[in-house]
Amino acid sequence: MPTRPLRVLVVDDSALVRQVLCAIIDAQPDMQAVGTAGDAAAARSRIAALAPDALTLDIQLPGMNGLDFLRELAGGPPLPVLIVATPTEAQAQVVQQARALGACGVLPKPRLGVAQGLQEEGEAICQALRQAVQAAGRVRAEAGPPAVAPAASGPVTGRAPLSARTAAAAAAGGRGWRGERLIVAGASTGGTEALLHFLAQLPPDCPPVMAVQHMPAGFTRSFADRLDRHLPLQVSEAQDGQTLLPGQVLIAPGSHHLAVRRGAQGRLEAILLETAPVNRHRPSVDVLFDSAAGLIGRRASGVLMTGMGRDGAAGLLALRRAGAATYAQDEASCVVFGMPREAIALGAAARVLPLGQLGTVLMQDLADAAASG
């Protein structure tokens, strides 16, 4: 039985670029350009009407630019986005922001000879789109049906306010685990969806979670809001001095490192640091992991997911050496098998698991530890 073609929406303000990209896509036996848009408003309506599998997106768009539109897309159902944009010195930071917001890749648009240049890069563009859709499908397949299926069922409705949810989780006393526990997690490229699926596996009364997702300042709050809309957990951007509670997830702000400390009342609380970047990142996963290893050691659980580079690998090793349970996402379910690979090479990961099993196995390990005393 023939497989349905991969359906792509092309978003670019240049009519020539739209025409060339559509011709490249339509020339592929397994792909189809289902529509085009010259600005964000048109793209928004085309996405709603056509339900594409992926889209190509230019950064320089009239009205709302591509980066702001990508930020808007991050608040909805997952949709693989390939940036095809003209590289300029000023755009280097914008490209990094696009990756942090979940863009699956960034390919350069030729400054001169656009039509010929795009045709020469046609195979690379199509292969990047295929890989992006395959990775997104693999993440969803590995994750299985999440506790709250964000793409299908939309935001969680009819639930208690955040304060009530936190109070209820705290009153539950941490079913399946006991004592002072903390889950720390880190991710980069591909992590926006990976974190969503990981957190969807955790029960509403899970230990507090602190997470670092490499993302620029100004974008982490909307990311946290998106997670909060789709999960039964309380998710928010971390604030300095915030007490950690069961059923709560704190996302590191894009401008600060996130760490854990013991407050005046003896409770665990978040601390935000404006110290220098670590591994070229602020927030850095290593900073969070190192703080948890030093403060609570074996009572922590560390999870390192998809991402480029090595941030978090040394911190996960510190956690394991401190007696914490440590987990790394496996290569098959990663969008980019960089950070987990580095951690595995260091011997930092006690368990290497598909994304769809990370949260479930972690909670089972906590339950087993509680049962054994």
XYZ file of N, CA, C and O in Angstrom, residues 117-263:
588
model
N 21.337 28.308 -6.654
C 21.881 27.864 -5.373
C 20.936 26.943 -4.627
O 21.350 25.933 -4.054
N 19.635 27.278 -4.635
C 18.660 26.424 -3.961
C 18.543 25.071 -4.647
O 18.408 24.036 -3.997
N 18.584 25.081 -5.981
C 18.503 23.818 -6.706
C 19.689 22.920 -6.381
O 19.544 21.698 -6.244
N 20.877 23.537 -6.243
C 22.066 22.764 -5.894
C 21.961 22.173 -4.490
O 22.539 21.119 -4.205
N 21.232 22.869 -3.615
C 21.064 22.393 -2.243
C 19.757 21.630 -2.054
O 19.368 21.308 -0.929
N 19.084 21.349 -3.166
C 17.762 20.735 -3.091
C 17.741 19.425 -2.344
O 16.849 19.179 -1.514
N 18.720 18.559 -2.607
C 18.737 17.263 -1.939
C 18.937 17.422 -0.432
O 18.318 16.719 0.370
N 19.822 18.370 -0.055
C 20.066 18.619 1.371
C 18.805 19.138 2.050
O 18.478 18.748 3.185
N 18.069 20.013 1.360
C 16.834 20.564 1.922
C 15.802 19.448 2.121
O 15.186 19.320 3.186
N 15.630 18.621 1.112
C 14.632 17.551 1.207
C 15.020 16.514 2.251
O 14.161 16.014 2.988
N 16.309 16.188 2.307
C 16.747 15.214 3.301
C 16.556 15.753 4.710
O 16.164 15.011 5.624
N 16.822 17.058 4.904
C 16.622 17.671 6.220
C 15.148 17.612 6.614
O 14.808 17.364 7.778
N 14.250 17.835 5.648
C 12.819 17.761 5.931
C 12.413 16.335 6.288
O 11.648 16.108 7.234
N 12.925 15.366 5.546
C 12.613 13.962 5.848
C 13.060 13.598 7.263
O 12.328 12.978 8.036
N 14.299 13.970 7.584
C 14.846 13.632 8.900
C 14.057 14.310 10.009
O 13.832 13.713 11.071
N 13.638 15.552 9.760
C 12.874 16.276 10.779
C 11.547 15.597 11.060
O 11.144 15.411 12.215
N 10.840 15.193 10.003
C 9.548 14.539 10.177
C 9.730 13.160 10.793
O 8.962 12.747 11.671
N 10.760 12.438 10.356
C 11.023 11.120 10.933
C 11.361 11.234 12.417
O 10.907 10.436 13.230
N 12.184 12.243 12.763
C 12.558 12.427 14.169
C 11.342 12.765 15.013
O 11.155 12.235 16.108
N 10.477 13.636 14.496
C 9.270 14.010 15.240
C 8.356 12.805 15.416
O 7.804 12.568 16.491
N 8.207 12.001 14.358
C 7.384 10.811 14.452
C 7.978 9.787 15.389
O 7.271 9.119 16.134
N 9.329 9.681 15.367
C 10.006 8.723 16.245
C 9.845 9.133 17.694
O 9.612 8.304 18.569
N 9.943 10.435 17.966
C 9.757 10.919 19.335
C 8.367 10.588 19.826
O 8.169 10.088 20.920
N 7.359 10.823 18.974
C 5.989 10.532 19.386
C 5.774 9.031 19.562
O 5.098 8.587 20.477
N 6.363 8.236 18.652
C 6.205 6.788 18.747
C 6.902 6.239 19.979
O 6.371 5.398 20.693
N 8.122 6.720 20.240
C 8.859 6.239 21.410
C 8.158 6.656 22.694
O 8.161 5.938 23.685
N 7.577 7.858 22.663
C 6.922 8.359 23.873
C 5.612 7.640 24.134
O 5.152 7.550 25.251
N 5.005 7.113 23.047
C 3.713 6.463 23.217
C 2.665 7.512 23.528
O 2.921 8.712 23.488
N 1.469 7.090 23.861
C 0.434 8.059 24.193
C 0.728 8.707 25.530
O 0.709 8.037 26.562
N 1.066 10.008 25.563
C 1.382 10.642 26.817
C 0.166 10.762 27.717
O -0.964 10.592 27.281
N 0.443 11.055 28.979
C -0.645 11.182 29.951
C -1.653 12.212 29.486
O -2.842 12.081 29.683
N -1.156 13.277 28.862
C -2.015 14.265 28.223
C -1.472 14.429 26.822
O -0.344 14.863 26.651
N -2.213 14.048 25.805
C -1.697 14.078 24.441
C -1.825 15.473 23.888
O -2.901 15.898 23.482
N -0.732 16.278 23.856
C -0.845 17.676 23.495
C -1.260 17.908 22.069
O -1.986 18.822 21.775
N -0.780 17.086 21.145
C -1.073 17.356 19.747
C -2.527 17.054 19.415
O -3.124 17.676 18.564
N -3.103 16.074 20.096
C -4.450 15.657 19.744
C -5.514 16.324 20.589
O -6.513 16.796 20.092
N -5.302 16.372 21.885
C -6.367 16.814 22.771
C -6.255 18.262 23.185
O -7.154 18.802 23.788
N -5.133 18.899 22.866
C -4.989 20.305 23.191
C -4.711 20.528 24.655
O -4.348 19.613 25.390
N -4.876 21.771 25.119
C -4.556 22.093 26.505
C -5.414 21.338 27.496
O -6.538 20.937 27.207
N -4.860 21.156 28.697
C -5.623 20.552 29.779
C -6.701 21.526 30.210
O -6.433 22.700 30.440
N -7.933 21.047 30.307
C -9.032 21.932 30.700
C -9.712 21.389 31.925
O -9.616 20.221 32.267
N -10.430 22.261 32.619
C -11.209 21.845 33.767
C -10.372 21.418 34.957
O -10.828 20.654 35.791
N -9.141 21.887 35.063
C -8.302 21.487 36.182
C -8.215 22.614 37.191
O -8.589 23.753 36.907
N -7.684 22.312 38.363
C -7.585 23.309 39.418
C -6.518 24.341 39.091
O -5.628 24.100 38.287
N -6.594 25.544 39.714
C -5.539 26.529 39.539
C -4.200 25.975 39.993
O -4.119 24.986 40.721
N -3.121 26.648 39.584
C -1.772 26.168 39.876
C -1.552 25.954 41.366
O -1.021 24.928 41.789
N -1.957 26.912 42.184
C -1.717 26.789 43.617
C -2.452 25.588 44.197
O -1.947 24.880 45.061
N -3.665 25.338 43.716
C -4.439 24.199 44.201
C -3.809 22.888 43.766
O -3.780 21.910 44.501
N -3.291 22.850 42.521
C -2.641 21.638 42.039
C -1.413 21.329 42.871
O -1.144 20.178 43.243
N -0.611 22.352 43.173
C 0.601 22.149 43.970
C 0.248 21.692 45.372
O 0.871 20.782 45.928
N -0.759 22.312 45.975
C -1.155 21.946 47.332
C -1.654 20.511 47.372
O -1.354 19.747 48.294
N -2.425 20.106 46.353
C -2.944 18.742 46.313
C -1.813 17.741 46.176
O -1.817 16.683 46.817
N -0.835 18.071 45.342
C 0.306 17.168 45.161
C 1.108 17.055 46.448
O 1.560 15.973 46.840
N 1.293 18.182 47.124
C 2.049 18.161 48.372
C 1.323 17.334 49.426
O 1.924 16.567 50.186
N -0.030 17.471 49.466
C -0.817 16.726 50.442
C -0.779 15.230 50.167
O -0.900 14.409 51.074
N -0.577 14.861 48.896
C -0.534 13.440 48.531
C 0.686 12.756 49.113
O 0.740 11.540 49.206
N 1.672 13.551 49.477
C 2.825 13.004 50.170
C 3.794 12.256 49.297
O 4.666 11.549 49.776
N 3.679 12.374 47.984
C 4.635 11.721 47.113
C 4.374 10.231 46.992
O 5.158 9.413 47.419
N 3.219 9.857 46.443
C 2.888 8.452 46.273
C 3.962 7.767 45.414
O 4.339 8.268 44.371
N 4.473 6.620 45.870
C 5.464 5.891 45.116
C 6.886 6.336 45.393
O 7.815 5.766 44.849
N 7.061 7.341 46.191
C 8.404 7.786 46.584
C 8.271 8.453 47.938
O 7.183 8.825 48.364
N 9.361 8.571 48.639
C 9.286 9.193 49.961
C 10.593 9.910 50.263
O 11.629 9.659 49.640
N 10.516 10.786 51.255
C 11.693 11.554 51.626
C 11.947 12.698 50.668
O 11.135 13.026 49.805
N 13.082 13.307 50.845
C 13.470 14.451 50.015
C 14.022 13.945 48.686
O 15.057 13.280 48.641
N 13.333 14.250 47.610
C 13.738 13.811 46.272
C 13.687 14.989 45.307
O 12.906 15.929 45.490
N 14.500 14.910 44.278
C 14.530 15.960 43.259
C 14.905 15.346 41.921
O 15.823 14.520 41.849
N 14.187 15.736 40.883
C 14.510 15.332 39.523
C 15.101 16.535 38.797
O 14.507 17.621 38.800
N 16.275 16.355 38.201
C 16.896 17.420 37.411
C 17.053 16.916 35.988
O 17.431 15.764 35.763
N 16.742 17.761 35.023
C 16.758 17.342 33.622
C 17.368 18.432 32.759
O 17.278 19.626 33.077
N 17.978 18.007 31.647
C 18.579 18.964 30.731
C 18.427 18.515 29.293
O 18.436 17.319 28.995
N 18.267 19.489 28.386
C 18.119 19.186 26.964
C 18.504 20.425 26.156
O 18.566 21.534 26.675
N 18.726 20.194 24.867
C 19.032 21.304 23.965
C 18.252 21.093 22.672
O 17.024 21.025 22.709
N 18.931 20.931 21.544
C 18.246 20.786 20.262
C 17.279 19.604 20.292
O 17.665 18.487 20.601
N 16.029 19.858 19.964
C 15.007 18.829 20.025
C 14.389 18.665 21.397
O 13.464 17.872 21.582
N 14.875 19.436 22.353
C 14.455 19.246 23.730
C 13.083 19.792 24.056
O 12.467 19.335 25.024
N 12.584 20.739 23.283
C 11.274 21.305 23.620
C 10.191 20.232 23.567
O 9.328 20.159 24.438
N 10.243 19.370 22.555
C 9.262 18.291 22.481
C 9.659 17.137 23.395
O 8.799 16.487 23.995
N 10.963 16.879 23.518
C 11.413 15.783 24.381
C 11.006 16.025 25.834
O 10.540 15.114 26.524
N 11.182 17.251 26.305
C 10.786 17.570 27.676
C 9.288 17.387 27.876
O 8.839 16.888 28.911
N 8.515 17.798 26.889
C 7.067 17.629 26.978
C 6.704 16.159 27.169
O 5.909 15.802 28.048
N 7.298 15.287 26.364
C 6.965 13.867 26.450
C 7.516 13.228 27.714
O 6.885 12.342 28.296
N 8.685 13.661 28.154
C 9.237 13.141 29.403
C 8.342 13.515 30.580
O 7.967 12.672 31.402
N 7.976 14.780 30.666
C 7.168 15.247 31.789
C 5.778 14.622 31.775
O 5.169 14.422 32.837
N 5.270 14.299 30.581
C 3.940 13.686 30.493
C 3.902 12.299 31.126
O 2.822 11.783 31.426
N 5.063 11.696 31.326
C 5.125 10.364 31.952
C 5.143 10.436 33.484
O 5.043 9.400 34.141
N 5.299 11.640 34.032
C 5.399 11.775 35.489
C 4.015 11.989 36.094
O 3.194 12.718 35.541
N 3.744 11.385 37.259
C 2.445 11.565 37.909
C 2.330 12.959 38.530
O 3.342 13.629 38.773
N 1.111 13.399 38.802
C 0.920 14.746 39.356
C 1.582 14.953 40.713
O 1.782 16.096 41.115
N 1.893 13.861 41.431
C 2.524 14.002 42.743
C 4.000 13.609 42.703
O 4.568 13.199 43.705
N 4.619 13.759 41.533
C 6.028 13.404 41.392
C 6.913 14.355 42.210
O 6.463 15.429 42.628
N 8.165 13.975 42.463
C 9.079 14.908 43.122
C 9.225 16.183 42.301
O 8.964 16.190 41.095
N 9.645 17.278 42.922
C 9.862 18.504 42.158
C 10.878 18.281 41.044
O 11.803 17.480 41.183
N 10.679 18.990 39.949
C 11.539 18.861 38.775
C 12.155 20.227 38.460
O 11.456 21.244 38.441
N 13.457 20.236 38.225
C 14.141 21.435 37.742
C 14.744 21.091 36.388
O 15.401 20.049 36.244
N 14.512 21.932 35.390
C 14.934 21.593 34.031
C 15.621 22.772 33.354
O 15.221 23.921 33.522
N 16.655 22.442 32.584
C 17.344 23.410 31.735
C 17.107 23.020 30.289
O 17.401 21.901 29.883
N 16.531 23.924 29.520
C 16.414 23.795 28.071
C 17.171 24.975 27.474
O 16.870 26.122 27.776
N 18.190 24.706 26.670
C 18.948 25.801 26.072
C 18.014 26.669 25.240
O 17.456 26.214 24.229
N 17.844 27.894 25.668
C 16.883 28.782 25.031
C 17.236 30.221 25.417
O 17.624 30.483 26.551
N 17.127 31.172 24.501
C 17.498 32.557 24.815
C 16.550 33.206 25.814
O 15.413 32.760 26.015
N 17.026 34.281 26.420
C 16.194 35.065 27.332
C 14.956 35.562 26.591
O 15.021 35.945 25.427
N 13.841 35.560 27.283
C 12.610 36.041 26.687
C 11.741 34.957 26.087
O 10.581 35.201 25.752
N 12.283 33.746 25.931
C 11.526 32.666 25.316
C 11.164 31.553 26.295
O 10.261 30.767 26.029
N 11.884 31.473 27.405
C 11.641 30.366 28.334
C 10.294 30.482 29.047
O 9.684 29.471 29.374
N 9.841 31.689 29.276
C 8.549 31.832 29.949
C 7.417 31.307 29.079
O 6.525 30.595 29.555
N 7.443 31.633 27.780
C 6.394 31.132 26.892
C 6.497 29.618 26.740
O 5.474 28.930 26.618
N 7.721 29.086 26.767
C 7.896 27.633 26.709
C 7.304 26.985 27.951
O 6.580 25.985 27.867
N 7.590 27.558 29.125
C 7.032 27.024 30.366
C 5.505 27.110 30.346
O 4.813 26.177 30.785
N 4.974 28.209 29.839
C 3.516 28.360 29.752
C 2.906 27.297 28.849
O 1.826 26.765 29.126
N 3.613 27.010 27.746
C 3.122 25.976 26.828
C 3.063 24.626 27.541
O 2.066 23.904 27.450
N 4.127 24.267 28.254
C 4.137 23.001 28.988
C 3.020 22.964 30.026
O 2.347 21.943 30.202
N 2.833 24.065 30.717
C 1.811 24.108 31.760
C 0.412 23.900 31.190
O -0.434 23.275 31.827
N 0.187 24.403 29.971
C -1.126 24.234 29.354
C -1.404 22.778 28.987
O -2.565 22.359 28.939
N -0.354 22.014 28.720
C -0.529 20.666 28.196
C -0.279 19.560 29.217
O -0.401 18.385 28.879
N 0.085 19.910 30.428
C 0.429 18.896 31.430
C -0.358 19.105 32.720
O -0.730 20.238 33.046
N -0.590 18.039 33.484
C -1.254 18.183 34.782
C -0.312 18.680 35.871
O -0.753 18.939 36.985
N 0.977 18.802 35.569
C 1.933 19.340 36.520
C 1.892 20.859 36.515
O 1.401 21.483 35.560
N 2.425 21.473 37.570
C 2.556 22.932 37.613
C 3.904 23.281 37.006
O 4.947 22.959 37.559
N 3.902 23.944 35.871
C 5.139 24.310 35.168
C 5.239 25.819 35.098
O 4.286 26.497 34.714
N 6.400 26.344 35.460
C 6.616 27.789 35.397
C 8.093 28.079 35.218
O 8.945 27.219 35.438
N 8.380 29.287 34.789
C 9.768 29.743 34.745
C 10.234 29.952 36.183
O 9.525 30.535 37.007
N 11.424 29.440 36.499
C 11.919 29.489 37.872
C 12.148 30.919 38.344
O 12.572 31.784 37.579
N 11.887 31.142 39.622
C 12.161 32.427 40.265
C 13.163 32.208 41.392
O 13.156 31.159 42.052
N 14.000 33.192 41.628
C 15.015 33.063 42.663
C 14.361 32.900 44.037
O 13.452 33.653 44.407
N 14.794 31.891 44.796
C 14.259 31.652 46.127
C 12.974 30.871 46.162
O 12.393 30.659 47.240
N 12.495 30.387 45.009
C 11.231 29.651 44.941
C 11.379 28.283 45.606
O 12.293 27.517 45.293
N 10.477 27.956 46.520
C 10.502 26.674 47.214
C 10.085 25.559 46.261
O 9.141 25.716 45.481
N 10.782 24.422 46.328
C 10.477 23.288 45.466
C 9.405 22.422 46.117
O 9.508 22.063 47.292
N 8.367 22.082 45.345
C 7.230 21.314 45.848
C 6.913 20.161 44.914
O 7.203 20.215 43.718
N 6.288 19.098 45.445
C 5.881 17.982 44.581
C 4.944 18.453 43.475
O 4.155 19.388 43.654
N 5.040 17.801 42.323
C 4.172 18.139 41.209
C 4.516 19.436 40.515
O 3.752 19.916 39.680
N 5.671 19.975 40.819
C 6.074 21.287 40.298
C 7.282 21.124 39.377
O 8.206 20.354 39.662
N 7.278 21.849 38.265
C 8.393 21.856 37.321
C 8.865 23.288 37.147
O 8.070 24.171 36.804
N 10.148 23.523 37.385
C 10.731 24.853 37.206
C 11.672 24.825 36.004
O 12.581 24.004 35.934
N 11.444 25.732 35.069
C 12.264 25.850 33.865
C 13.255 26.992 34.051
O 12.873 28.100 34.452
N 14.517 26.740 33.765
C 15.545 27.774 33.919
C 15.278 28.945 32.975
O 15.028 28.734 31.788
N 15.319 30.180 33.471
C 15.184 31.334 32.578
C 16.340 31.376 31.580
O 17.454 30.930 31.877
N 16.070 31.905 30.403
C 17.102 31.951 29.378
C 18.276 32.843 29.706
O 19.315 32.767 29.044
N 18.166 33.671 30.738
C 19.219 34.620 31.066
C 20.062 34.207 32.257
O 21.052 34.866 32.576
N 19.678 33.132 32.966
C 20.339 32.771 34.215
C 20.615 31.268 34.283
O 19.875 30.458 33.715
N 21.670 30.914 35.010
C 21.846 29.526 35.423
C 20.812 29.218 36.495
O 20.409 30.090 37.268
N 20.408 27.955 36.563
C 19.486 27.488 37.591
C 20.213 26.465 38.459
O 20.874 25.567 37.948
N 20.109 26.630 39.777
C 20.729 25.698 40.722
C 19.779 25.492 41.891
O 18.737 26.153 42.001
N 20.142 24.561 42.769
C 19.319 24.269 43.936
C 20.123 24.562 45.198
O 21.342 24.354 45.233
N 19.448 25.078 46.215
C 20.096 25.355 47.504
C 19.107 25.017 48.611
O 17.933 24.751 48.350
N 19.596 25.040 49.830
C 18.724 24.823 50.974
C 18.392 26.176 51.591
O 19.286 26.961 51.920
N 17.113 26.459 51.727
C 16.684 27.745 52.235
C 16.754 27.830 53.748
O 17.148 26.887 54.442
